[in-house]
CSV table of C-alpha atoms in Angstrom, one decimal:
chain,number,residue,atom,x,y,z
A,1,MET,CA,47.4,-45.1,-12.6
A,2,ARG,CA,49.3,-43.2,-13.9
A,3,ALA,CA,47.5,-43.1,-17.7
A,4,ARG,CA,44.4,-42.5,-15.3
A,5,ARG,CA,45.5,-39.3,-13.7
A,6,LEU,CA,47.1,-38.2,-17.0
A,7,GLY,CA,44.0,-38.8,-18.3
A,8,LEU,CA,41.9,-36.9,-15.4
A,9,ALA,CA,44.4,-34.0,-16.2
A,10,ALA,CA,43.8,-33.8,-19.7
A,11,GLY,CA,40.1,-34.1,-19.3
A,12,PHE,CA,40.6,-31.0,-16.8
A,13,SER,CA,42.7,-29.2,-19.3
A,14,SER,CA,40.2,-29.7,-21.8
A,15,ILE,CA,37.6,-27.6,-19.7
A,16,ARG,CA,39.1,-24.4,-19.9
A,17,PRO,CA,38.9,-23.8,-23.3
A,18,ILE,CA,35.2,-24.8,-23.5
A,19,ILE,CA,34.4,-22.6,-20.7
A,20,ARG,CA,36.5,-19.6,-22.6
A,21,LYS,CA,34.7,-20.1,-25.5
A,22,GLU,CA,31.1,-20.3,-23.9
A,23,PHE,CA,32.0,-17.0,-22.2
A,24,ARG,CA,33.4,-15.3,-25.6
A,25,GLN,CA,30.1,-16.5,-27.2
A,26,ILE,CA,27.9,-15.0,-24.5
A,27,ARG,CA,29.6,-11.7,-24.7
A,28,ARG,CA,29.2,-11.7,-28.7
A,29,ASP,CA,25.7,-12.2,-28.0
A,30,PRO,CA,24.1,-9.4,-26.0
A,31,ARG,CA,20.5,-11.1,-26.6
A,32,THR,CA,21.7,-14.5,-24.8
A,33,LEU,CA,23.2,-11.5,-22.0
A,34,ILE,CA,19.9,-9.9,-21.9
A,35,PHE,CA,17.5,-13.2,-21.3
A,36,LEU,CA,19.7,-14.5,-18.4
A,37,LEU,CA,20.4,-11.2,-16.6
A,38,ALA,CA,17.2,-8.7,-17.5
A,39,LEU,CA,14.2,-10.8,-18.1
A,40,PRO,CA,14.4,-12.3,-14.4
A,41,GLY,CA,14.2,-8.7,-13.1
A,42,PHE,CA,11.2,-8.0,-15.5
A,43,LEU,CA,9.8,-11.2,-15.1
A,44,LEU,CA,9.6,-10.7,-11.3
A,45,LEU,CA,8.4,-7.0,-11.7
A,46,MET,CA,5.3,-8.2,-13.6
A,47,TYR,CA,4.3,-11.7,-11.7
A,48,GLY,CA,4.8,-9.5,-8.4
A,49,TYR,CA,2.3,-6.6,-8.8
A,50,ALA,CA,-0.1,-8.6,-11.1
A,51,LEU,CA,0.0,-11.9,-8.8
A,52,ASN,CA,-1.7,-10.7,-5.6
A,53,PHE,CA,-3.9,-13.2,-3.1
A,54,ASP,CA,-4.7,-10.0,-0.8
A,55,PHE,CA,-7.8,-9.1,-0.8
A,56,LYS,CA,-8.1,-5.9,0.7
A,57,HIS,CA,-10.7,-3.0,-0.1
A,58,ILE,CA,-13.7,-5.1,-1.5
A,59,PRO,CA,-16.4,-2.3,-3.1
A,60,MET,CA,-19.2,-2.8,-0.5
A,61,ALA,CA,-22.8,-1.6,-1.2
A,62,VAL,CA,-25.1,-1.0,2.2
A,63,CYS,CA,-28.9,-1.0,2.7
A,64,ASP,CA,-30.0,0.5,5.9
A,65,GLN,CA,-33.5,0.4,6.2
A,66,ASP,CA,-33.6,0.8,9.4
A,67,ARG,CA,-31.8,4.0,10.2
A,68,SER,CA,-31.2,3.6,13.8
A,69,PRO,CA,-28.3,4.3,15.9
A,70,GLU,CA,-27.9,1.0,16.2
A,71,SER,CA,-28.0,0.3,12.6
A,72,ARG,CA,-25.8,2.9,11.2
A,73,ASP,CA,-22.8,1.8,14.4
A,74,PHE,CA,-22.9,-1.7,12.9
A,75,LEU,CA,-22.4,-0.4,9.2
A,76,GLU,CA,-19.7,2.2,10.1
A,77,ARG,CA,-17.8,-0.7,12.4
A,78,LEU,CA,-18.0,-2.5,8.3
A,79,GLY,CA,-16.3,0.3,7.0
A,80,THR,CA,-13.4,1.1,9.3
A,81,THR,CA,-11.9,-2.1,8.0
A,82,GLU,CA,-9.1,-2.3,5.3
A,83,TYR,CA,-10.9,-5.1,4.1
A,84,PHE,CA,-14.4,-3.5,2.7
A,85,ASP,CA,-14.9,0.2,1.3
A,86,ILE,CA,-18.5,1.2,1.5
A,87,ARG,CA,-19.4,2.7,-1.5
A,88,PHE,CA,-22.9,2.6,-2.3
A,89,ARG,CA,-25.5,3.7,0.6
A,90,LEU,CA,-28.8,2.3,-1.5
A,91,ASP,CA,-32.2,3.0,-0.4
A,92,ASP,CA,-33.8,0.2,-1.7
A,93,PRO,CA,-32.6,-3.5,-1.8
A,94,ARG,CA,-33.1,-4.2,-5.4
A,95,GLN,CA,-30.5,-1.8,-6.5
A,96,VAL,CA,-27.9,-4.5,-5.4
A,97,ASP,CA,-28.6,-6.6,-8.8
A,98,GLY,CA,-27.7,-4.0,-10.9
A,99,LEU,CA,-24.4,-3.1,-9.2
A,100,PHE,CA,-23.7,-6.7,-9.1
A,101,GLY,CA,-24.2,-6.7,-12.7
A,102,LEU,CA,-21.7,-3.9,-13.7
A,103,ASP,CA,-19.2,-5.2,-10.9
A,104,LYS,CA,-19.2,-1.9,-9.0
A,105,ALA,CA,-19.6,-3.9,-5.8
A,106,ARG,CA,-19.0,-7.4,-4.5
A,107,VAL,CA,-20.6,-7.2,-1.1
A,108,ALA,CA,-23.7,-6.0,0.1
A,109,VAL,CA,-25.6,-5.6,3.7
A,110,VAL,CA,-29.0,-5.3,4.1
A,111,VAL,CA,-30.1,-3.7,7.5
A,112,PRO,CA,-34.1,-4.8,7.7
A,113,ARG,CA,-36.4,-2.6,9.5
A,114,GLY,CA,-36.4,-3.5,13.2
A,115,PHE,CA,-32.9,-4.1,13.6
A,116,ALA,CA,-32.4,-2.1,16.9
A,117,GLU,CA,-35.9,-3.5,18.3
A,118,ASP,CA,-34.7,-6.8,17.5
A,119,LEU,CA,-31.3,-6.4,18.9
A,120,ALA,CA,-32.7,-5.1,22.4
A,121,SER,CA,-35.0,-8.4,22.1
A,122,ALA,CA,-34.1,-11.3,23.3
A,123,GLY,CA,-34.9,-12.8,20.1
A,124,GLY,CA,-31.7,-11.3,18.4
A,125,ALA,CA,-31.4,-9.1,15.2
A,126,GLU,CA,-30.7,-10.9,11.5
A,127,ILE,CA,-29.6,-8.9,8.6
A,128,GLN,CA,-28.9,-10.1,5.4
A,129,VAL,CA,-25.3,-10.6,3.4
A,130,LEU,CA,-25.4,-10.7,-0.6
A,131,LEU,CA,-22.1,-11.9,-2.4
A,132,ASP,CA,-20.9,-11.9,-6.2
A,133,GLY,CA,-20.0,-15.2,-6.4
A,134,THR,CA,-18.4,-15.1,-9.9
A,135,ASN,CA,-15.0,-15.0,-8.3
A,136,ALA,CA,-15.6,-17.9,-5.5
A,137,THR,CA,-12.4,-17.3,-4.0
A,138,SER,CA,-13.0,-13.8,-3.6
A,139,ALA,CA,-16.6,-14.7,-2.6
A,140,GLY,CA,-15.0,-17.1,0.0
A,141,THR,CA,-12.7,-14.8,1.5
A,142,ALA,CA,-15.2,-11.7,1.7
A,143,ALA,CA,-17.6,-14.2,3.7
A,144,GLY,CA,-15.3,-15.1,6.1
A,145,TYR,CA,-14.2,-11.5,6.6
A,146,ILE,CA,-17.9,-10.7,7.4
A,147,ALA,CA,-18.4,-13.6,9.8
A,148,ALA,CA,-15.6,-12.4,12.1
A,149,ILE,CA,-16.7,-8.7,12.2
A,150,VAL,CA,-20.4,-9.7,12.7
A,151,GLN,CA,-19.2,-11.9,15.1
A,152,GLY,CA,-17.1,-9.3,17.1
A,153,ALA,CA,-19.6,-6.9,16.6
A,154,SER,CA,-22.6,-9.0,18.2
A,155,ILE,CA,-20.1,-9.8,21.3
A,156,ARG,CA,-19.6,-6.2,21.8
A,157,MET,CA,-23.6,-5.6,21.5
A,158,THR,CA,-24.3,-8.2,24.1
A,159,THR,CA,-21.6,-6.6,26.7
A,160,ARG,CA,-23.3,-3.0,26.0
A,161,VAL,CA,-26.6,-4.5,26.4
A,162,LEU,CA,-26.1,-6.3,29.4
A,163,ASP,CA,-24.2,-3.3,31.1
A,164,GLY,CA,-27.2,-1.2,30.5
A,165,ARG,CA,-29.9,-3.2,32.5
A,166,GLY,CA,-26.9,-3.6,35.1
A,167,PHE,CA,-25.7,-6.7,34.9
A,168,ARG,CA,-22.0,-8.0,34.5
A,169,GLY,CA,-21.4,-9.3,31.2
A,170,PRO,CA,-20.5,-13.1,31.5
A,171,ALA,CA,-16.9,-14.3,30.6
A,172,LEU,CA,-16.6,-16.1,27.6
A,173,PRO,CA,-15.8,-20.0,28.0
A,174,VAL,CA,-13.3,-19.9,25.1
A,175,GLN,CA,-10.9,-17.4,24.0
A,176,ALA,CA,-8.5,-17.5,21.5
A,177,GLU,CA,-5.1,-15.6,21.1
A,178,VAL,CA,-4.3,-16.0,17.5
A,179,ARG,CA,-0.7,-15.2,16.7
A,180,VAL,CA,0.4,-15.7,13.5
A,181,TRP,CA,4.0,-16.6,12.9
A,182,TYR,CA,6.3,-16.1,9.8
A,183,ASN,CA,4.0,-13.6,8.4
A,184,PRO,CA,2.2,-11.8,10.8
A,185,GLU,CA,0.5,-9.3,8.6
A,186,LEU,CA,-0.6,-12.4,6.3
A,187,ARG,CA,1.6,-10.6,3.1
A,188,SER,CA,0.5,-12.8,-0.2
A,189,ALA,CA,4.1,-11.7,-1.4
A,190,LEU,CA,6.0,-13.5,1.2
A,191,PHE,CA,4.5,-16.6,-0.1
A,192,LEU,CA,4.4,-15.6,-4.2
A,193,VAL,CA,8.3,-13.8,-4.6
A,194,PRO,CA,9.9,-17.5,-3.9
A,195,GLY,CA,7.8,-19.4,-5.7
A,196,LEU,CA,8.5,-16.7,-8.7
A,197,MET,CA,12.4,-17.0,-8.1
A,198,ALA,CA,12.3,-20.5,-8.8
A,199,PHE,CA,9.2,-19.9,-11.7
A,200,ILE,CA,11.9,-17.8,-13.2
A,201,LEU,CA,15.0,-19.6,-13.1
A,202,MET,CA,13.7,-22.8,-13.9
A,203,ILE,CA,12.6,-21.3,-17.4
A,204,ILE,CA,15.6,-18.8,-18.1
A,205,VAL,CA,18.4,-22.1,-17.2
A,206,VAL,CA,16.8,-24.7,-19.3
A,207,ILE,CA,16.3,-22.7,-22.2
A,208,SER,CA,19.1,-21.0,-22.2
A,209,THR,CA,21.6,-24.2,-21.9
A,210,ALA,CA,19.2,-25.8,-24.2
A,211,PHE,CA,20.0,-23.3,-26.9
A,212,SER,CA,23.7,-23.4,-26.1
A,213,ILE,CA,24.4,-26.9,-27.5
A,214,VAL,CA,21.6,-26.6,-30.2
A,215,ARG,CA,23.3,-23.5,-31.6
A,216,GLU,CA,26.2,-25.4,-32.0
A,217,LYS,CA,24.1,-28.2,-34.2
A,218,GLU,CA,23.4,-25.6,-36.2
A,219,ARG,CA,25.8,-24.2,-37.2
A,220,GLY,CA,27.8,-27.5,-37.5
A,221,THR,CA,30.5,-26.7,-35.4
A,222,MET,CA,29.3,-29.7,-32.6
A,223,GLU,CA,30.5,-32.2,-34.9
A,224,GLN,CA,33.8,-30.7,-34.9
A,225,ILE,CA,33.8,-30.8,-31.2
A,226,LEU,CA,32.3,-34.5,-30.9
A,227,VAL,CA,35.0,-35.7,-33.1
A,228,SER,CA,37.9,-33.6,-31.4
A,229,PRO,CA,39.8,-35.2,-28.2
A,230,VAL,CA,37.3,-33.7,-26.1
A,231,ARG,CA,35.4,-35.9,-23.5
A,232,PRO,CA,31.4,-35.2,-23.4
A,233,PHE,CA,31.8,-34.9,-19.5
A,234,ALA,CA,34.4,-32.2,-20.2
A,235,LEU,CA,32.2,-30.3,-22.8
A,236,ILE,CA,29.0,-30.8,-20.5
A,237,VAL,CA,30.9,-28.8,-17.8
A,238,GLY,CA,32.4,-26.8,-19.7
A,239,LYS,CA,29.4,-25.3,-21.5
A,240,THR,CA,27.3,-25.7,-17.4
A,241,VAL,CA,29.9,-23.4,-15.5
A,242,PRO,CA,29.4,-20.0,-17.4
A,243,TYR,CA,25.7,-20.6,-17.3
A,244,VAL,CA,25.6,-21.6,-13.5
A,245,LEU,CA,27.7,-18.1,-13.0
A,246,ILE,CA,25.6,-16.1,-14.4
A,247,SER,CA,22.0,-17.9,-13.2
A,248,LEU,CA,23.5,-17.6,-9.7
A,249,LEU,CA,24.3,-13.9,-10.6
A,250,SER,CA,20.4,-13.4,-12.2
A,251,ALA,CA,19.0,-15.5,-8.9
A,252,HIS,CA,21.0,-12.4,-6.4
A,253,LEU,CA,19.5,-9.9,-8.7
A,254,VAL,CA,15.7,-11.5,-7.9
A,255,LEU,CA,16.5,-11.7,-4.7
A,256,GLY,CA,17.8,-8.4,-3.8
A,257,LEU,CA,14.5,-7.0,-6.2
A,258,GLY,CA,12.5,-9.1,-3.6
A,259,TRP,CA,13.8,-7.7,-0.9
A,260,ILE,CA,13.7,-3.6,-1.9
A,261,LEU,CA,10.5,-4.4,-4.2
A,262,PHE,CA,8.3,-6.9,-1.8
A,263,GLY,CA,10.2,-6.8,1.5
A,264,VAL,CA,10.8,-10.1,0.7
A,265,PRO,CA,13.9,-11.2,3.6
A,266,ILE,CA,16.2,-13.9,3.9
A,267,ARG,CA,15.9,-14.8,7.5
A,268,GLY,CA,18.0,-18.2,7.3
A,269,SER,CA,21.4,-18.8,6.6
A,270,TYR,CA,23.2,-17.1,3.0
A,271,PRO,CA,26.0,-20.3,2.6
A,272,LEU,CA,22.7,-23.2,3.0
A,273,LEU,CA,20.8,-20.5,0.4
A,274,LEU,CA,23.3,-20.8,-1.9
A,275,LEU,CA,23.9,-24.6,-1.8
A,276,VAL,CA,20.4,-24.9,-2.7
A,277,MET,CA,20.1,-22.7,-5.5
A,278,GLY,CA,23.3,-24.1,-6.6
A,279,LEU,CA,21.9,-27.6,-6.4
A,280,PHE,CA,18.5,-26.4,-8.4
A,281,LEU,CA,20.6,-24.7,-11.1
A,282,LEU,CA,22.8,-27.6,-11.7
A,283,GLY,CA,19.5,-29.8,-12.1
A,284,GLY,CA,18.1,-27.2,-14.9
A,285,LEU,CA,21.4,-26.8,-16.7
A,286,GLY,CA,21.6,-30.9,-16.8
A,287,GLN,CA,17.8,-30.8,-18.1
A,288,GLY,CA,18.5,-27.8,-20.6
A,289,ILE,CA,21.8,-30.3,-21.7
A,290,LEU,CA,19.7,-33.4,-22.0
A,291,ILE,CA,16.9,-31.6,-24.6
A,292,SER,CA,19.9,-29.7,-26.7
A,293,THR,CA,21.3,-33.9,-26.8
A,294,VAL,CA,17.6,-34.9,-28.3
A,295,THR,CA,16.5,-32.2,-30.3
A,296,ARG,CA,18.0,-30.0,-33.4
A,297,THR,CA,17.1,-26.8,-33.7
A,298,GLN,CA,16.1,-23.9,-31.5
A,299,GLN,CA,12.6,-24.2,-32.5
A,300,VAL,CA,12.1,-27.8,-31.2
A,301,ALA,CA,14.3,-26.9,-28.0
A,302,PHE,CA,12.7,-24.0,-27.1
A,303,MET,CA,9.2,-25.8,-27.4
A,304,ILE,CA,10.8,-28.9,-25.4
A,305,SER,CA,12.1,-26.5,-22.7
A,306,ILE,CA,8.8,-24.5,-21.8
A,307,LEU,CA,6.6,-27.8,-22.0
A,308,THR,CA,8.8,-29.5,-19.5
A,309,THR,CA,9.2,-26.6,-17.3
A,310,PHE,CA,6.7,-24.0,-17.5
A,311,LEU,CA,3.4,-26.0,-17.3
A,312,PRO,CA,4.8,-28.0,-14.1
A,313,THR,CA,6.2,-25.3,-12.4
A,314,PHE,CA,3.5,-23.2,-12.4
A,315,ILE,CA,0.8,-25.8,-11.6
A,316,LEU,CA,2.7,-28.7,-9.9
A,317,SER,CA,5.2,-27.5,-7.8
A,318,GLY,CA,2.7,-25.7,-5.0
A,319,PHE,CA,3.9,-21.8,-6.7
A,320,VAL,CA,0.4,-21.3,-6.7
A,321,PHE,CA,-2.1,-24.4,-6.2
A,322,PRO,CA,-1.2,-26.4,-2.8
A,323,ILE,CA,-0.5,-29.7,-3.7
A,324,ARG,CA,-2.3,-31.3,-0.6
A,325,ASN,CA,-5.4,-30.5,-2.3
A,326,MET,CA,-4.6,-32.5,-5.8
A,327,PRO,CA,-6.2,-35.4,-6.1
A,328,GLY,CA,-3.6,-38.4,-5.6
A,329,ILE,CA,-2.5,-39.1,-9.2
A,330,ILE,CA,-1.4,-35.3,-9.6
A,331,ARG,CA,0.6,-35.7,-6.5
A,332,ALA,CA,2.5,-38.6,-7.9
A,333,VAL,CA,3.1,-36.9,-11.1
A,334,SER,CA,4.4,-33.3,-8.9
A,335,ALA,CA,6.9,-35.6,-6.7
A,336,LEU,CA,8.8,-35.3,-10.5
A,337,VAL,CA,9.3,-31.7,-9.9
A,338,PRO,CA,12.2,-30.0,-8.9
A,339,ALA,CA,11.0,-26.7,-8.4
A,340,ARG,CA,8.4,-28.5,-5.8
A,341,TYR,CA,11.3,-29.3,-3.6
A,342,PHE,CA,13.3,-26.3,-4.4
A,343,LEU,CA,10.5,-24.4,-3.5
A,344,SER,CA,9.6,-25.8,-0.3
A,345,ALA,CA,13.4,-25.6,1.0
A,346,LEU,CA,13.2,-21.7,0.0
A,347,ARG,CA,10.0,-20.9,1.5
A,348,ASP,CA,11.6,-22.8,4.7
A,349,LEU,CA,15.0,-20.7,4.3
A,350,MET,CA,13.6,-17.4,3.1
A,351,ILE,CA,10.0,-17.0,5.3
A,352,LYS,CA,10.7,-19.4,8.3
A,353,GLY,CA,14.6,-19.5,8.7
A,354,VAL,CA,14.6,-22.6,9.6
A,355,GLY,CA,17.8,-25.0,9.6
A,356,ILE,CA,19.0,-28.0,7.3
A,357,ALA,CA,16.9,-30.5,9.2
A,358,ALA,CA,13.5,-29.4,8.1
A,359,PHE,CA,14.3,-29.7,4.6
A,360,TRP,CA,17.4,-31.7,4.0
A,361,ASP,CA,15.7,-34.2,2.3
A,362,GLN,CA,14.0,-31.7,-0.4
A,363,MET,CA,18.2,-30.6,-1.0
A,364,LEU,CA,18.7,-34.7,-1.8
A,365,PHE,CA,16.4,-34.8,-4.5
A,366,LEU,CA,17.4,-31.5,-6.2
A,367,ALA,CA,21.3,-33.3,-6.1
A,368,ALA,CA,19.5,-36.6,-7.3
A,369,PHE,CA,17.4,-34.9,-10.1
A,370,ALA,CA,20.8,-32.7,-11.1
A,371,ILE,CA,22.9,-35.8,-11.2
A,372,LEU,CA,20.6,-37.8,-13.0
A,373,THR,CA,20.3,-35.4,-16.1
A,374,ILE,CA,24.3,-34.8,-16.1
A,375,VAL,CA,25.0,-38.4,-16.3
A,376,VAL,CA,22.2,-39.0,-19.1
A,377,SER,CA,23.2,-36.4,-21.1
A,378,THR,CA,27.0,-37.4,-20.6
A,379,ALA,CA,25.6,-40.7,-22.0
A,380,ARG,CA,24.0,-39.3,-25.6
A,381,LEU,CA,26.8,-37.2,-26.2
A,382,ARG,CA,28.9,-39.7,-25.3
A,383,ARG,CA,27.3,-42.4,-27.5
A,384,THR,CA,26.4,-38.8,-30.3
A,385,SER,CA,30.6,-38.4,-30.1
A,386,GLY,CA,30.9,-42.5,-30.9
A,387,GLU,CA,28.8,-42.3,-34.2
A,388,GLU,CA,30.3,-39.2,-35.3
A,389,ARG,CA,34.0,-40.6,-35.3
A,390,VAL,CA,32.6,-44.2,-36.8
A,391,LYS,CA,31.2,-41.3,-39.7
A,392,GLY,CA,34.5,-40.0,-39.9
A,393,ARG,CA,36.4,-43.1,-40.2
A,394,ALA,CA,34.0,-43.9,-42.9
A,395,ARG,CA,34.6,-40.8,-44.8
């Protein structure tokens, strides 16, 4: 027991010099510090403003062939919303083809002759809505906006006609009172910024950690460390701690920028947020060290890091594309991506402000991933260390 305690004490005492050495190394290499601190903020600015799913101010062309007060009133209502900007008033519907071809308009509304008369009759009036389907998402959203506006206008017109004829407007059998929780303004930034945070941190943390050990291999100092009395676990902890602290600082920088620039709040518990971020960063650091144990050059480490972080985090984490809409086999693959669980917990904490009961299972996976990667990395380093010691004795 005494020998075991002495071994543990020696192991912990050997961690401190490695941490100091790693901090010294980072300080001597400003590019690493810029990569860890400045790049996440820069990427948040770029992606935060470039990615936007809010479809507003869609350019619209209108063609009023009826030229009646009713048709003018209807078209003006389309233009008073923030979703459409009426930029072209056409005399001939055939002009729409040229505007769509030049991408100057994406929606066109044609009000035919006799619109007012048909409206006053029992049969009702018809309009024609033309959509540029090049961008299916934009066209689908615009069609939904148009349908909602036309429905509202129809109800108002029907009520007005009935009132003019001395009838009291009938009450609608079902009326919906719509309330949007957590994001009443339906801003896409609240959905995207937590995803950007997971995306940026995963890439930065894995690459920087993978480089830290591979750099030692390229300089030839790794063999000296492995044959020294330093245990593999102490080496991993010593290499990881500086990057955990710097990554946490970087994560807070991203959180601050998200709040200042995009108004993304933190409605949940801050200690819980810190715990979730810590688990995610530990998993990313473990993955980076694992990559460094199977590669010998920074180029190969960079390629493997990008392949295992960029595409899975961007496509399979639910950052942009909903996981529930993916085929079954892709959903199964996405279950192996840690960013998926971090993103889910992050949105629950930041946007919904809920407690740990909503995402405890996500935290379990993040903890399991972190433990698995660190244990496997330690095992690989221990085997490499043994091989180096055997080579040293043979010399």
